XYZ file of C-alpha atoms in Angstrom:
256
model
C 51.977 60.131 22.453
C 50.727 57.891 19.859
C 50.030 55.344 22.277
C 47.673 57.925 24.142
C 45.341 58.295 21.233
C 45.411 55.191 19.293
C 43.922 52.162 20.590
C 43.277 48.987 18.611
C 39.304 47.446 19.096
C 39.096 43.852 19.876
C 39.277 41.583 17.166
C 35.903 40.240 17.863
C 34.300 44.037 17.225
C 35.742 44.250 14.048
C 34.421 40.858 12.817
C 30.986 40.471 14.597
C 27.894 42.761 13.980
C 24.973 43.349 15.405
C 21.713 41.393 14.215
C 19.593 43.559 11.718
C 17.135 41.418 13.045
C 17.175 37.698 14.635
C 20.076 35.784 13.338
C 20.816 38.198 10.464
C 23.611 40.343 10.637
C 25.704 42.314 7.734
C 27.487 39.611 6.782
C 24.342 38.004 6.160
C 22.939 41.035 4.260
C 26.304 40.842 1.981
C 25.816 37.391 1.012
C 22.226 37.690 0.328
C 23.111 40.887 -1.844
C 25.438 38.927 -3.724
C 23.621 36.480 -4.777
C 20.814 38.915 -5.663
C 22.818 41.330 -7.786
C 24.518 37.922 -9.728
C 21.032 36.932 -10.351
C 20.048 40.540 -11.403
C 22.535 40.604 -14.123
C 21.973 37.715 -15.968
C 18.071 38.175 -15.523
C 18.376 41.880 -17.055
C 20.643 40.377 -19.640
C 18.608 37.677 -20.953
C 15.529 39.943 -21.387
C 17.461 41.951 -24.034
C 16.679 41.128 -27.619
C 19.134 38.608 -28.860
C 19.927 40.485 -32.354
C 20.942 43.814 -30.699
C 25.058 44.364 -30.053
C 25.519 43.574 -26.713
C 25.829 46.310 -24.190
C 25.503 47.727 -20.750
C 24.422 44.554 -18.606
C 24.095 42.267 -21.124
C 28.131 43.000 -22.327
C 28.820 42.504 -18.704
C 27.002 39.254 -18.673
C 28.690 38.170 -21.848
C 32.261 39.184 -21.107
C 31.932 37.091 -17.482
C 30.763 34.049 -19.494
C 33.538 34.201 -21.960
C 35.987 34.781 -19.267
C 34.797 31.770 -17.182
C 34.654 29.499 -20.264
C 38.180 30.968 -21.745
C 40.092 31.501 -18.759
C 38.860 28.901 -16.890
C 36.985 25.883 -18.316
C 39.182 25.556 -21.261
C 42.075 25.801 -19.475
C 41.332 23.090 -17.006
C 38.745 20.630 -18.425
C 38.782 21.397 -22.115
C 35.526 21.253 -24.415
C 34.047 18.377 -22.081
C 33.987 20.871 -19.063
C 31.807 23.588 -21.145
C 28.479 22.351 -19.009
C 30.411 23.307 -15.915
C 30.102 26.820 -16.749
C 27.172 27.937 -15.376
C 28.317 26.909 -11.845
C 31.757 28.005 -11.963
C 30.458 31.577 -13.266
C 27.889 31.670 -10.182
C 30.619 30.387 -7.769
C 32.967 33.117 -8.907
C 30.416 35.908 -9.155
C 29.372 35.364 -5.958
C 32.466 34.966 -4.235
C 33.615 38.052 -5.876
C 30.558 40.018 -4.732
C 31.578 38.712 -1.100
C 34.819 40.145 -1.428
C 34.119 43.419 -2.808
C 32.216 45.286 0.102
C 35.469 45.082 2.070
C 36.333 48.478 0.283
C 33.011 49.614 0.314
C 32.244 52.256 2.629
C 29.268 51.630 5.029
C 29.612 47.916 4.264
C 33.972 47.885 4.726
C 33.260 43.855 5.444
C 34.096 41.237 3.298
C 31.600 38.367 3.821
C 34.306 35.719 3.123
C 36.289 37.329 6.087
C 33.852 35.169 8.530
C 34.507 31.525 8.183
C 30.846 30.281 7.364
C 30.813 31.189 3.633
C 33.976 30.069 2.852
C 33.427 26.656 4.831
C 30.261 26.071 2.878
C 31.580 26.663 -0.407
C 34.328 24.448 0.094
C 32.314 21.775 1.313
C 30.053 22.296 -1.775
C 32.862 21.681 -3.648
C 34.006 18.693 -2.207
C 30.387 17.033 -2.167
C 30.539 17.713 -6.136
C 33.682 16.955 -7.462
C 33.725 13.598 -5.491
C 30.248 12.957 -6.556
C 31.392 13.453 -10.048
C 34.589 11.221 -9.313
C 31.863 8.398 -8.436
C 29.742 9.228 -11.044
C 32.268 8.773 -13.849
C 34.425 5.972 -12.424
C 32.253 4.140 -9.882
C 33.106 3.922 -6.057
C 35.570 1.764 -6.217
C 37.651 3.377 -9.832
C 37.086 6.493 -8.152
C 39.119 5.388 -5.071
C 41.602 3.368 -6.733
C 42.362 6.178 -9.030
C 42.333 8.759 -6.095
C 44.333 6.128 -3.160
C 46.362 4.186 -5.637
C 47.684 6.579 -8.206
C 49.116 4.599 -11.463
C 53.073 4.128 -12.018
C 53.934 3.770 -7.948
C 55.456 0.727 -7.112
C 53.488 -1.553 -5.390
C 55.638 -1.418 -1.839
C 54.872 2.422 -1.728
C 51.593 2.289 -1.749
C 51.853 1.872 2.169
C 53.059 5.576 2.279
C 51.292 6.869 -0.837
C 48.165 5.967 0.034
C 47.462 7.628 3.411
C 48.891 11.207 1.925
C 46.859 10.753 -1.150
C 43.810 9.913 1.036
C 44.946 13.145 3.287
C 45.646 15.382 0.239
C 42.702 14.706 -1.646
C 39.767 13.951 0.872
C 40.994 16.281 3.512
C 43.372 18.741 2.704
C 41.478 20.034 -0.562
C 38.185 21.397 1.142
C 40.381 22.770 3.915
C 42.849 24.650 1.839
C 40.245 26.346 -0.024
C 38.349 27.020 2.773
C 41.161 28.751 4.480
C 43.040 30.505 1.632
C 40.036 32.776 0.807
C 38.937 33.705 4.532
C 42.637 33.967 5.663
C 43.645 36.609 2.691
C 40.158 38.277 2.816
C 40.542 38.963 6.900
C 43.970 39.577 6.702
C 43.341 42.363 4.303
C 40.303 43.644 6.526
C 42.650 43.984 9.454
C 44.950 45.501 7.752
C 42.503 48.149 6.613
C 40.910 48.132 9.880
C 44.788 49.232 11.351
C 45.751 51.764 9.189
C 42.206 53.831 8.805
C 42.730 53.842 13.108
C 45.951 54.890 12.720
C 45.403 57.487 10.409
C 42.305 58.874 12.234
C 44.084 58.770 15.636
C 47.306 60.894 14.026
C 44.920 63.623 12.644
C 43.153 63.780 15.660
C 45.818 63.798 18.335
C 45.609 66.597 20.939
C 49.270 66.665 21.875
C 51.780 67.735 19.682
C 49.296 68.020 17.052
C 52.081 70.401 14.851
C 54.336 67.029 14.506
C 51.393 64.408 14.434
C 49.077 65.453 11.767
C 51.671 65.749 9.035
C 52.737 62.294 9.832
C 48.953 61.065 9.028
C 49.996 61.062 5.428
C 51.726 58.132 5.686
C 49.233 55.885 7.054
C 46.831 57.282 4.570
C 48.857 56.746 2.031
C 48.935 52.956 2.633
C 45.460 52.978 3.153
C 44.908 54.111 -0.227
C 47.531 51.573 -1.485
C 45.672 48.576 0.706
C 42.286 49.770 -0.587
C 43.351 49.636 -4.306
C 45.009 46.323 -3.570
C 42.119 44.767 -2.163
C 40.462 45.338 -5.315
C 42.699 43.331 -6.886
C 43.034 40.586 -4.243
C 38.908 40.180 -4.361
C 39.176 39.205 -7.935
C 42.180 37.156 -7.569
C 40.716 34.899 -4.457
C 37.491 34.559 -6.641
C 39.416 33.506 -9.425
C 41.750 31.273 -7.504
C 38.832 29.449 -5.752
C 37.219 29.098 -9.018
C 39.825 27.515 -11.309
C 40.854 25.383 -8.349
C 37.360 24.037 -8.208
C 37.572 23.309 -12.271
C 40.668 21.286 -11.984
C 39.140 19.272 -9.236
C 36.041 18.473 -11.149
C 37.928 17.821 -14.370
C 40.451 15.669 -12.390
C 37.455 13.737 -10.735
C 35.693 13.295 -14.102
C 39.202 12.332 -16.007
C 41.801 11.046 -13.954
C 45.252 10.549 -15.394
C 46.037 7.176 -16.435
């Protein structure tokens, strides 16, 4: 009976959106809105009188800065990394604001559930941490510290060097990209699944007296997963940002 009223849409239909205008769809709208909102927070916070006690937008901005400095930069890069706070803060806010729309009515789609944004961010981080490594160590020194870690017997470099190359040069950006994309996509699909199941049970035409009360179960899971996705949105932004800080710090100050 349930099968008659429940049909899951094609995966393409819940991930692709009609263009609002040429080459610009809902995912692009969310990404632009995330960038604009993040910028406005600090533009408005910067216009407040510095002598006033922080409140409202300014309090939010200062709390965000302190969180990035104390929770990420100081934990991974130390005082020398404080200059990276603006970049890491921008990265965290942008990813978080792209993740959150997955639970917002009408939008109901995290922009990071599409591969393009995670891929671009991962490639950006890849370029930055490799550039930092070359700047601080020189090309030869950076390749040496990356591919030939100290303390390894020379004979083992035949095995270790290819592994280090694959791990540091190829796997890092790929893992950053896939971790963010896969987690947000999985959450989006789960929310769609339980929302459709709840709707199908409520609107079932046959055996209504049995099926409608059962709708409480998928609805409970829908509420639980929605609350859980709030946490996931934050955690995925945090993980992406802290790994970025680790990679940049490691490239600037390799272990000896």
